[in-house]
Coordinates of C-alpha atoms and ligand atoms in Angstrom, one line a residue:
X1 CA -3.2 47.0 -35.5
X2 CA -4.8 43.6 -36.1
X3 CA -7.0 42.7 -33.1
X4 CA -9.0 39.6 -32.4
X5 CA -11.8 39.9 -29.8
X6 CA -13.2 36.6 -28.4
X7 CA -16.9 36.9 -27.3
X8 CA -19.3 39.2 -29.1
X9 CA -21.5 40.1 -26.0
X10 CA -22.0 43.6 -24.5
X11 CA -18.3 44.0 -23.8
X12 CA -16.7 42.3 -26.7
X13 CA -19.0 43.9 -29.3
X14 CA -18.7 47.4 -27.9
X15 CA -14.9 47.1 -27.6
X16 CA -14.7 45.7 -31.2
X17 CA -16.7 48.6 -32.6
X18 CA -14.8 51.2 -30.7
X19 CA -11.4 49.7 -31.6
X20 CA -12.4 49.6 -35.3
X21 CA -13.7 53.1 -35.1
X22 CA -10.3 54.4 -33.8
X23 CA -8.5 52.8 -36.8
X24 CA -7.8 49.1 -36.0
X25 CA -8.8 46.0 -37.9
X26 CA -10.9 43.9 -35.7
X27 CA -12.1 40.3 -36.0
X28 CA -14.6 39.2 -33.5
X29 CA -15.1 35.5 -32.6
X30 CA -18.0 33.9 -30.9
X31 CA -19.0 30.3 -30.4
X32 CA -22.7 31.2 -30.7
X33 CA -23.5 30.6 -34.4
X34 CA -26.8 32.5 -34.2
X35 CA -25.1 35.5 -32.8
X36 CA -22.3 35.4 -35.4
X37 CA -24.7 35.1 -38.2
X38 CA -26.8 38.0 -37.0
X39 CA -23.7 40.2 -36.7
X40 CA -22.5 39.2 -40.1
X41 CA -25.8 40.5 -41.4
X42 CA -25.4 43.7 -39.5
X43 CA -28.0 42.8 -36.8
X44 CA -26.9 43.7 -33.3
X45 CA -28.4 41.2 -30.8
X46 CA -28.7 43.6 -27.9
X47 CA -30.1 47.1 -27.3
X48 CA -27.0 49.3 -26.9
X49 CA -27.0 52.9 -28.1
X50 CA -24.9 53.6 -31.2
X51 CA -23.4 50.1 -31.6
X52 CA -25.6 49.1 -34.6
X53 CA -25.0 52.5 -36.2
X54 CA -21.2 52.4 -36.0
X55 CA -21.1 48.8 -37.0
X56 CA -22.9 49.8 -40.2
X57 CA -20.3 52.4 -40.9
X58 CA -17.3 50.1 -40.2
X59 CA -18.1 47.0 -42.2
X60 CA -14.7 47.1 -43.9
X61 CA -12.8 47.1 -40.6
X62 CA -14.7 44.7 -38.5
X63 CA -15.6 41.1 -39.2
X64 CA -17.3 38.2 -37.3
X65 CA -16.8 34.5 -37.3
X66 CA -16.6 31.3 -35.2
X67 CA -13.3 29.7 -34.1
X68 CA -12.6 28.3 -37.5
X69 CA -12.0 31.9 -38.7
X70 CA -9.3 32.5 -36.1
X71 CA -6.4 34.5 -37.8
X72 CA -2.9 33.6 -36.7
X73 CA -1.5 37.0 -37.8
X74 CA -3.4 38.9 -35.1
X75 CA -1.2 41.1 -32.8
X76 CA -3.6 41.3 -29.8
X77 CA -6.2 38.8 -28.6
X78 CA -8.8 40.3 -26.3
X79 CA -10.8 37.8 -24.2
X80 CA -14.3 39.1 -23.4
X81 CA -16.4 36.0 -22.7
X82 CA -18.8 35.8 -19.7
X83 CA -17.9 34.9 -16.2
X84 CA -21.3 34.2 -14.6
X85 CA -22.0 33.5 -11.0
X86 CA -22.0 29.9 -9.8
X87 CA -24.5 28.9 -7.1
X88 CA -21.8 29.3 -4.4
X89 CA -21.1 32.9 -5.5
X90 CA -17.8 32.0 -7.2
X91 CA -17.1 33.3 -10.7
X92 CA -17.5 30.6 -13.3
X93 CA -14.2 30.8 -15.3
X94 CA -14.9 27.8 -17.5
X95 CA -15.6 30.0 -20.6
X96 CA -12.3 31.8 -20.1
X97 CA -10.5 28.5 -19.7
X98 CA -12.1 27.1 -22.8
X99 CA -10.8 30.2 -24.7
X100 CA -7.3 29.6 -23.3
X101 CA -7.4 26.0 -24.4
X102 CA -8.6 27.0 -27.9
X103 CA -5.8 29.5 -28.2
X104 CA -3.2 26.9 -27.0
X105 CA -4.4 24.5 -29.6
X106 CA -4.4 27.1 -32.4
X107 CA -1.6 29.6 -32.0
X108 CA 1.6 29.0 -33.9
X109 CA 5.0 29.7 -32.4
X110 CA 5.8 32.7 -34.7
X111 CA 5.1 36.2 -33.5
X112 CA 2.9 35.0 -30.6
X113 CA 0.3 37.7 -30.0
X114 CA -0.4 39.3 -26.6
X115 CA -3.4 37.9 -24.8
X116 CA -5.5 40.4 -23.0
X117 CA -8.1 39.5 -20.5
X118 CA -11.0 41.9 -20.4
X119 CA -13.5 39.5 -18.8
X120 CA -14.0 40.2 -15.1
X121 CA -12.1 37.3 -13.5
X122 CA -10.9 36.1 -10.1
X123 CA -7.5 37.0 -8.9
X124 CA -4.8 34.8 -10.5
X125 CA -6.7 34.3 -13.8
X126 CA -4.0 35.9 -15.9
X127 CA -1.6 33.4 -14.6
X128 CA -4.1 30.6 -15.1
X129 CA -4.8 31.6 -18.7
X130 CA -1.0 31.8 -19.3
X131 CA -0.4 28.3 -17.9
X132 CA -3.3 26.7 -19.9
X133 CA -2.2 28.3 -23.2
X134 CA 1.5 27.3 -22.5
X135 CA 0.4 23.7 -21.6
X136 CA -1.4 23.2 -24.9
X137 CA 1.3 24.9 -26.9
X138 CA 3.9 22.6 -25.2
X139 CA 1.8 19.6 -26.0
X140 CA 2.3 20.6 -29.7
X141 CA 6.0 21.0 -29.2
X142 CA 5.9 24.8 -29.0
X143 CA 8.0 26.0 -26.1
X144 CA 7.9 29.8 -26.0
X145 CA 6.8 32.3 -23.3
X146 CA 3.1 33.4 -23.4
X147 CA 2.1 36.9 -22.3
X148 CA -1.2 37.5 -20.7
X149 CA -2.2 41.0 -19.5
X150 CA -5.2 42.0 -17.5
X151 CA -7.2 44.9 -18.8
X152 CA -10.5 45.2 -16.8
X153 CA -13.5 46.8 -18.4
X154 CA -15.5 49.6 -16.6
X155 CA -18.2 50.4 -19.2
X156 CA -21.8 50.7 -18.1
X157 CA -24.6 49.2 -20.2
X158 CA -26.8 51.7 -22.0
X159 CA -23.8 54.1 -22.4
X160 CA -21.2 51.5 -23.3
X161 CA -19.8 53.3 -26.3
X162 CA -19.6 56.6 -24.4
X163 CA -17.7 54.9 -21.6
X164 CA -15.3 53.2 -24.1
X165 CA -14.5 56.4 -26.0
X166 CA -14.3 58.6 -22.9
X167 CA -13.1 56.5 -20.0
X168 CA -11.8 57.9 -16.7
X169 CA -8.9 55.5 -16.7
X170 CA -7.5 52.5 -18.6
X171 CA -6.0 49.9 -16.3
X172 CA -3.4 47.4 -17.6
X173 CA -1.9 44.7 -15.4
X174 CA 1.1 43.0 -17.0
X175 CA 4.4 41.6 -15.9
X176 CA 6.1 42.4 -19.2
X177 CA 6.8 46.0 -20.4
X178 CA 6.2 44.9 -24.0
X179 CA 2.6 44.1 -23.3
X180 CA 2.1 47.5 -21.7
X181 CA 3.6 49.2 -24.7
X182 CA 1.4 47.4 -27.2
X183 CA -1.7 48.2 -25.2
X184 CA -0.7 51.8 -24.8
X185 CA -0.3 51.9 -28.6
X186 CA -3.7 50.2 -29.1
X187 CA -5.4 52.7 -26.9
X188 CA -3.4 55.7 -28.0
X189 CA -6.3 57.4 -29.9
X190 CA -8.4 57.2 -26.8
X191 CA -5.6 58.0 -24.3
X192 CA -4.7 61.1 -26.4
X193 CA -8.3 61.7 -27.7
X194 CA -7.0 62.1 -31.3
X195 CA -10.0 60.4 -32.9
X196 CA -12.9 62.4 -34.4
X197 CA -15.9 61.6 -32.1
X198 CA -19.0 60.1 -33.7
X199 CA -21.6 62.8 -34.4
X200 CA -24.0 61.3 -31.9
X201 CA -21.4 60.9 -29.2
X202 CA -19.6 64.3 -28.9
X203 CA -16.6 64.6 -26.5
X204 CA -17.9 66.2 -23.3
X205 CA -16.5 69.8 -22.8
X206 CA -15.4 69.0 -19.3
X207 CA -13.6 65.7 -20.3
X208 CA -10.0 65.2 -19.1
X209 CA -7.7 62.8 -20.8
X210 CA -7.9 59.3 -19.1
X211 CA -5.2 58.0 -16.8
X212 CA -3.2 55.0 -18.0
X213 CA -2.7 52.9 -15.0
X214 CA -0.1 50.2 -15.2
X215 CA 0.2 47.6 -12.5
X216 CA 0.5 43.8 -11.9
X217 CA -2.2 41.4 -13.3
X218 CA -3.2 40.6 -9.7
X219 CA -3.8 44.3 -8.8
X220 CA -5.6 44.9 -12.0
X221 CA -7.9 42.0 -11.3
X222 CA -8.6 43.3 -7.8
X223 CA -9.2 46.8 -9.1
X224 CA -12.1 45.6 -11.1
X225 CA -13.9 43.8 -8.3
X226 CA -13.1 46.5 -5.7
X227 CA -14.5 49.2 -8.0
X228 CA -17.8 47.4 -8.7
X229 CA -18.2 46.5 -5.0
X230 CA -17.5 50.1 -4.0
X231 CA -20.2 51.4 -6.4
X232 CA -22.7 48.9 -5.2
X233 CA -21.8 49.7 -1.6
X234 CA -22.3 53.4 -2.2
X235 CA -25.8 52.7 -3.6
X236 CA -26.6 50.3 -0.7
X237 CA -25.4 52.9 1.7
X238 CA -27.7 55.7 0.4
X239 CA -30.5 53.1 0.4
X240 CA -29.8 52.3 4.0
X241 CA -29.9 56.0 4.9
X242 CA -33.1 56.4 2.8
X243 CA -34.8 53.9 5.0
X244 CA -33.9 55.9 8.1
X245 CA -34.8 59.2 6.3
X246 CA -38.4 57.8 5.8
X247 CA -38.7 57.0 9.4
X248 CA -37.4 60.2 10.8
X249 CA -39.1 62.4 8.2
X250 CA -36.1 63.6 6.1
X251 CA -35.9 63.8 2.3
X252 CA -33.2 61.5 0.8
X253 CA -32.9 63.7 -2.3
X254 CA -31.8 66.6 -0.2
X255 CA -29.7 64.4 2.1
X256 CA -27.9 62.8 -0.8
X257 CA -27.1 66.2 -2.3
X258 CA -25.9 67.5 1.0
X259 CA -23.6 64.5 1.3
X260 CA -22.5 64.2 -2.3
X261 CA -21.4 67.8 -2.8
X262 CA -18.5 67.0 -0.5
X263 CA -15.9 66.4 -3.2
X264 CA -14.5 63.5 -1.1
X265 CA -17.8 61.7 -1.5
X266 CA -19.2 62.8 -4.9
X267 CA -22.9 63.0 -6.0
X268 CA -22.7 60.0 -8.4
X269 CA -24.2 56.6 -7.3
X270 CA -26.1 58.2 -4.5
X271 CA -29.6 57.8 -6.1
X272 CA -31.7 55.9 -3.6
X273 CA -34.4 53.6 -5.0
X274 CA -35.4 50.0 -5.6
X275 CA -31.7 49.0 -5.5
X276 CA -29.1 48.0 -8.0
X277 CA -29.3 45.2 -10.5
X278 CA -27.6 44.1 -13.7
X279 CA -25.1 41.5 -14.8
X280 CA -22.2 42.8 -12.8
X281 CA -22.7 44.3 -9.4
X282 CA -24.3 41.2 -7.7
X283 CA -22.1 38.7 -9.4
X284 CA -18.9 40.7 -8.7
X285 CA -19.6 41.4 -5.1
X286 CA -20.4 37.7 -4.5
X287 CA -17.2 36.7 -6.3
X288 CA -15.1 39.1 -4.2
X289 CA -16.6 37.7 -1.0
X290 CA -15.9 34.2 -2.3
X291 CA -12.3 35.0 -3.1
X292 CA -11.8 36.4 0.4
X293 CA -13.3 33.2 1.8
X294 CA -10.6 31.2 0.1
X295 CA -8.1 33.1 2.2
X296 CA -10.2 32.7 5.4
X297 CA -11.0 36.4 5.3
X298 CA -14.4 38.0 6.1
X299 CA -15.8 40.9 4.0
X300 CA -18.6 42.2 6.2
X301 CA -19.1 45.5 4.3
X302 CA -19.4 43.6 1.0
X303 CA -21.9 41.1 2.5
X304 CA -24.0 43.9 4.0
X305 CA -24.0 45.6 0.5
X306 CA -25.9 42.5 -0.8
X307 CA -28.3 42.2 2.2
X308 CA -29.3 45.9 2.0
X309 CA -30.0 45.5 -1.7
X310 CA -32.2 42.5 -1.2
X311 CA -34.1 44.3 1.5
X312 CA -34.6 47.3 -0.8
X313 CA -36.6 45.1 -3.3
X314 CA -38.7 43.7 -0.4
X315 CA -39.4 47.3 0.8
X316 CA -41.3 47.9 -2.5
X317 CA -43.6 45.0 -1.7
X318 CA -44.0 46.3 1.9
X319 CA -45.0 49.7 0.6
X320 CA -47.5 48.3 -1.8
X321 CA -49.0 46.1 0.9
X322 CA -49.3 49.0 3.3
X323 CA -51.0 51.2 0.6
X324 CA -53.3 48.6 -0.9
X325 CA -53.9 46.7 2.4
X326 CA -54.5 43.4 0.5
X327 CA -52.2 42.4 -2.3
X328 CA -54.1 39.2 -3.2
X329 CA -56.4 40.1 -6.1
X330 CA -54.9 43.5 -6.6
X331 CA -53.5 44.5 -10.0
X332 CA -50.0 46.1 -10.0
X333 CA -48.5 47.7 -13.1
X334 CA -44.7 47.8 -13.4
X335 CA -43.4 50.7 -15.3
X336 CA -40.1 49.4 -16.7
X337 CA -38.5 45.9 -16.6
X338 CA -34.8 46.4 -17.6
X339 CA -32.3 46.8 -14.7
X340 CA -31.7 50.4 -15.9
X341 CA -32.7 52.6 -18.8
X342 CA -31.0 52.3 -22.2
X343 CA -30.8 48.5 -22.3
X344 CA -33.1 45.5 -22.6
X345 CA -30.9 43.6 -20.2
X346 CA -32.9 41.8 -17.4
X347 CA -30.0 40.1 -15.6
X348 CA -30.6 40.5 -11.8
X349 CA -33.3 43.1 -12.6
X350 CA -35.2 44.3 -9.5
X351 CA -38.4 44.1 -11.7
X352 CA -38.2 40.3 -11.9
X353 CA -37.8 39.9 -8.1
X354 CA -40.7 42.3 -7.5
X355 CA -42.9 40.6 -10.1
X356 CA -42.2 37.1 -8.7
X357 CA -43.0 38.2 -5.1
X358 CA -46.2 39.9 -6.1
X359 CA -47.4 36.9 -8.1
X360 CA -46.5 34.6 -5.1
X361 CA -48.6 36.9 -3.0
X362 CA -51.6 36.5 -5.3
X363 CA -51.5 39.9 -7.1
X364 CA -52.0 40.3 -10.8
X365 CA -49.0 41.8 -12.4
X366 CA -48.8 43.8 -15.6
X367 CA -45.7 45.3 -17.1
X368 CA -44.7 47.8 -19.7
X369 CA -41.2 48.5 -20.9
X370 CA -40.2 50.4 -24.1
X371 CA -37.6 47.8 -25.1
X372 CA -37.3 44.9 -22.7
X373 CA -40.6 43.1 -23.0
X374 CA -39.6 40.7 -25.8
X375 CA -36.5 39.7 -23.8
X376 CA -38.7 39.2 -20.7
X377 CA -41.2 37.0 -22.5
X378 CA -38.3 34.9 -23.7
X379 CA -36.1 34.8 -20.6
X380 CA -38.8 34.6 -18.0
X381 CA -41.6 32.4 -19.4
X382 CA -42.3 31.4 -15.8
X383 CA -43.7 34.8 -14.9
X384 CA -47.5 34.7 -15.2
X385 CA -47.7 38.4 -16.1
X386 CA -49.6 40.5 -18.7
X387 CA -47.6 42.7 -21.1
X388 CA -49.1 46.1 -21.9
X389 CA -48.5 47.9 -25.2
X390 CA -48.5 51.3 -23.6
X391 CA -48.5 53.1 -20.2
X392 CA -52.2 53.7 -20.8
X393 CA -52.9 50.0 -21.2
X394 CA -50.8 49.4 -18.1
X395 CA -52.7 51.9 -16.0
X396 CA -56.1 50.6 -17.1
X397 CA -57.7 48.7 -14.2
X398 CA -54.5 48.8 -12.1
X399 CA -54.6 49.4 -8.3
X400 CA -51.1 50.7 -8.2
X401 CA -48.2 51.5 -10.5
X402 CA -44.6 50.9 -9.6
X403 CA -41.9 52.9 -11.4
X404 CA -39.1 50.3 -11.6
X405 CA -36.9 51.7 -14.4
X406 CA -36.4 55.4 -14.9
X407 CA -36.9 55.4 -18.7
X408 CA -37.0 59.1 -19.8
X409 CA -40.4 58.7 -21.4
X410 CA -41.8 57.7 -18.0
X411 CA -40.9 61.1 -16.5
X412 CA -43.4 63.0 -18.7
X413 CA -46.3 60.5 -18.9
X414 CA -49.8 62.1 -18.6
X415 CA -50.2 60.8 -15.1
X416 CA -53.4 62.8 -14.6
X417 CA -55.1 60.8 -17.4
X418 CA -53.4 57.6 -16.3
X419 CA -54.9 58.0 -12.8
X420 CA -58.4 58.2 -14.3
X421 CA -57.9 54.7 -15.8
X422 CA -56.8 53.2 -12.5
X423 CA -58.9 51.5 -9.9
X424 CA -56.9 53.1 -7.1
X425 CA -54.4 55.9 -7.6
X426 CA -51.3 54.5 -5.9
X427 CA -47.9 55.1 -7.3
X428 CA -44.6 53.8 -5.9
X429 CA -41.7 55.8 -7.4
X430 CA -38.9 53.2 -7.1
X431 CA -36.4 55.7 -8.5
X432 CA -37.5 59.0 -6.9
X433 CA -37.7 60.6 -10.4
X434 CA -41.4 61.7 -10.6
X435 CA -42.8 65.0 -9.6
X436 CA -44.3 64.3 -6.1
X437 CA -46.3 67.5 -6.0
X438 CA -47.8 67.1 -9.4
X439 CA -48.9 63.5 -8.7
X440 CA -50.3 64.4 -5.3
X441 CA -52.3 67.2 -6.8
X442 CA -53.6 64.7 -9.4
X443 CA -54.9 62.7 -6.5
X444 CA -52.3 60.0 -6.3
X445 CA -51.0 58.4 -3.2
X446 CA -47.4 59.1 -4.1
X447 CA -44.8 56.8 -2.3
X448 CA -41.1 57.4 -3.0
X449 CA -38.0 55.9 -1.4
X450 CA -36.6 57.8 1.5
X451 CA -38.9 60.8 1.3
Ligands
NAD1 P1 -22.1 38.3 -22.6 O1 -22.7 37.1 -22.0 O2 -23.0 39.4 -23.1 O3 -21.2 37.9 -23.8 C1 -20.3 36.8 -23.7 C2 -20.1 36.2 -25.1 O4 -19.0 35.3 -25.1 C3 -21.3 35.4 -25.6 O5 -21.7 35.9 -26.9 C4 -20.8 34.0 -25.7 O6 -21.4 33.2 -26.7 C5 -19.4 34.2 -25.9 N1 -18.5 33.0 -25.6 C6 -18.6 32.3 -24.4 N2 -17.6 31.3 -24.5 C7 -17.0 31.4 -25.6 C8 -15.9 30.7 -26.3 N3 -15.3 29.7 -25.7 N4 -15.5 31.1 -27.5 C9 -16.1 32.1 -28.1 N5 -17.1 32.9 -27.6 C10 -17.5 32.5 -26.4 O7 -21.1 38.9 -21.5 P2 -20.7 40.4 -21.3 O8 -21.8 41.1 -20.5 O9 -20.1 41.0 -22.5 O10 -19.5 40.2 -20.2 C11 -18.3 39.7 -20.6 C12 -17.3 39.8 -19.4 O11 -17.1 41.2 -19.2 C13 -17.8 39.3 -18.1 O12 -16.7 38.8 -17.4 C14 -18.3 40.5 -17.4 O13 -18.3 40.3 -16.0 C15 -17.4 41.6 -17.9 N6 -18.0 42.9 -17.8 C16 -19.3 43.1 -18.3 C17 -19.8 44.4 -18.3 C18 -21.2 44.7 -18.7 O14 -21.7 45.8 -18.5 N7 -21.9 43.7 -19.3 C19 -19.0 45.5 -17.9 C20 -17.7 45.3 -17.5 C21 -17.2 44.0 -17.5
UDX2 C1 -21.7 48.5 -13.7 C2 -20.5 49.5 -13.4 O1 -21.0 50.8 -13.3 C3 -19.6 49.4 -14.6 O2 -18.4 50.2 -14.3 C4 -19.1 48.0 -14.7 O3 -18.2 47.9 -15.8 C5 -20.3 47.1 -15.0 O4 -21.3 47.2 -13.9 P1 -23.9 48.6 -15.2 O5 -24.3 47.4 -14.4 O6 -24.0 48.5 -16.7 O7 -22.4 49.0 -14.8 O8 -24.8 49.9 -14.8 P2 -24.8 51.0 -13.7 O9 -25.2 52.3 -14.4 O10 -23.5 51.1 -12.9 O11 -26.0 50.7 -12.8 C6 -26.0 49.5 -12.0 C7 -27.3 49.4 -11.2 O12 -27.2 50.4 -10.1 C8 -28.6 49.7 -11.9 O13 -29.6 48.8 -11.5 C9 -28.9 51.1 -11.5 O14 -30.3 51.4 -11.6 C10 -28.4 51.1 -10.1 N1 -28.1 52.5 -9.6 C11 -27.1 53.2 -10.1 C12 -28.8 53.0 -8.5 O15 -29.7 52.3 -8.0 N2 -28.5 54.2 -8.0 C13 -27.4 54.9 -8.5 O16 -27.2 56.0 -7.9 C14 -26.7 54.4 -9.6

């Protein structure tokens, strides 16, 4: 199939690469000239496992351009532009609307392609895109029905390609059977797992074929927000229990396992720690609450999910304060900056909140991250913070280390030696991933979350 993807960000690019890999011809459009140029030269502007590698192999099936390269013979148009959070919590749909306007001004009446919305958008957006495209088509004398389907995306950054090749389900919301059939055909190699997996991403042995869920656009739009809010709530819930576990003397690792092995609950997303971050959870929970507000409806669980998460970041400061007594003048080294391992993404990263608070309180902050330091220098010039080139340099002269991101390499650092470089041996394990016994034996004051 001929597919056009609008927006070459995390979602658009991963989707484009995966669709090209399973056999389609994909043209990817972005309004950002710098990004388009980089991609045309085979440079991937983000850190995402396998994307650059597959792009290199698929040059004959995937191309990039700006709007002037839009191809009228495309069969499917996938919208994957950003929907950032506005100050009032609402999702900013102006990028999606701008795409709808462009489409209405460019499409011809013949063989109108199906428009698929993959951006995370408020309820009613499929209808809105449909009416904007129709309006601009009509203004050019083209009077034919426009089909917009909702196809929310559930990929996680860091494992984006894996999630795209091996999803649990594919959700399509459409009012027309034809749109559903075309999308079923587009996804067929994934739905039936008939493609040969890339060598570096083998199909997991236990993998079951994904469900193909067809519904209305409205339900599909709500599925996306409800799924993200539920996952964020699950993490906030275990973090709330972790706070109690600390006070009563229980170990959250054992408690989470004891809860999660109940199949009705499940062990995933029960890792207590510094709290969730990233470009989606915070923005999507806020957007859901905002939508409910428009219907005069309260969402107390969703609101509490955010409150608990904010408290979780503050808890790290409280723990440092209690261990170091005085934060002013102390040096704190942050192990990790990205909101999770496998990415250089810093959107709503707990590291940034913690660094800001520590600086406000007069502490000196140092940071080390294997991939996100360049992005941090660029996107957070306001942070008066030192960047270390290694964990050793970070530890040198620090009073405390805080493990913020559970990069694999942090699990096996020579903590014994790092401790010798520090002024005080305090370590806050913000992800509960370090060996408490080993660190305690090495003379560290080990502080976890909920243990
Ligand atoms: P992103 O910011 O990484 O990329 C968006 C891209 O769209 C940018 O390159 C931007 O230049 C481009 N763009 C914006 N307006 C445009 C226009 N009018 N014409 C052409 N290009 C335009 O965003 P993302 O993280 O890929 O997210 C995209 C959408 O997918 C959002 O709605 C997000 O909520 C949703 N989503 C994201 C994730 C994730 O993990 N990042 C997962 C699931 C869903
Ligand atoms: C999330 C959703 O998982 C994905 O389905 C959606 O499409 C986009 O938003 P992402 O933000 O990329 O994906 O990462 P995810 O792996 O879900 O982690 C989100 C945050 O939660 C991270 O900060 C992570 O560290 C944190 N987390 C996750 C926990 O604190 N504990 C957990 O048990 C799991």
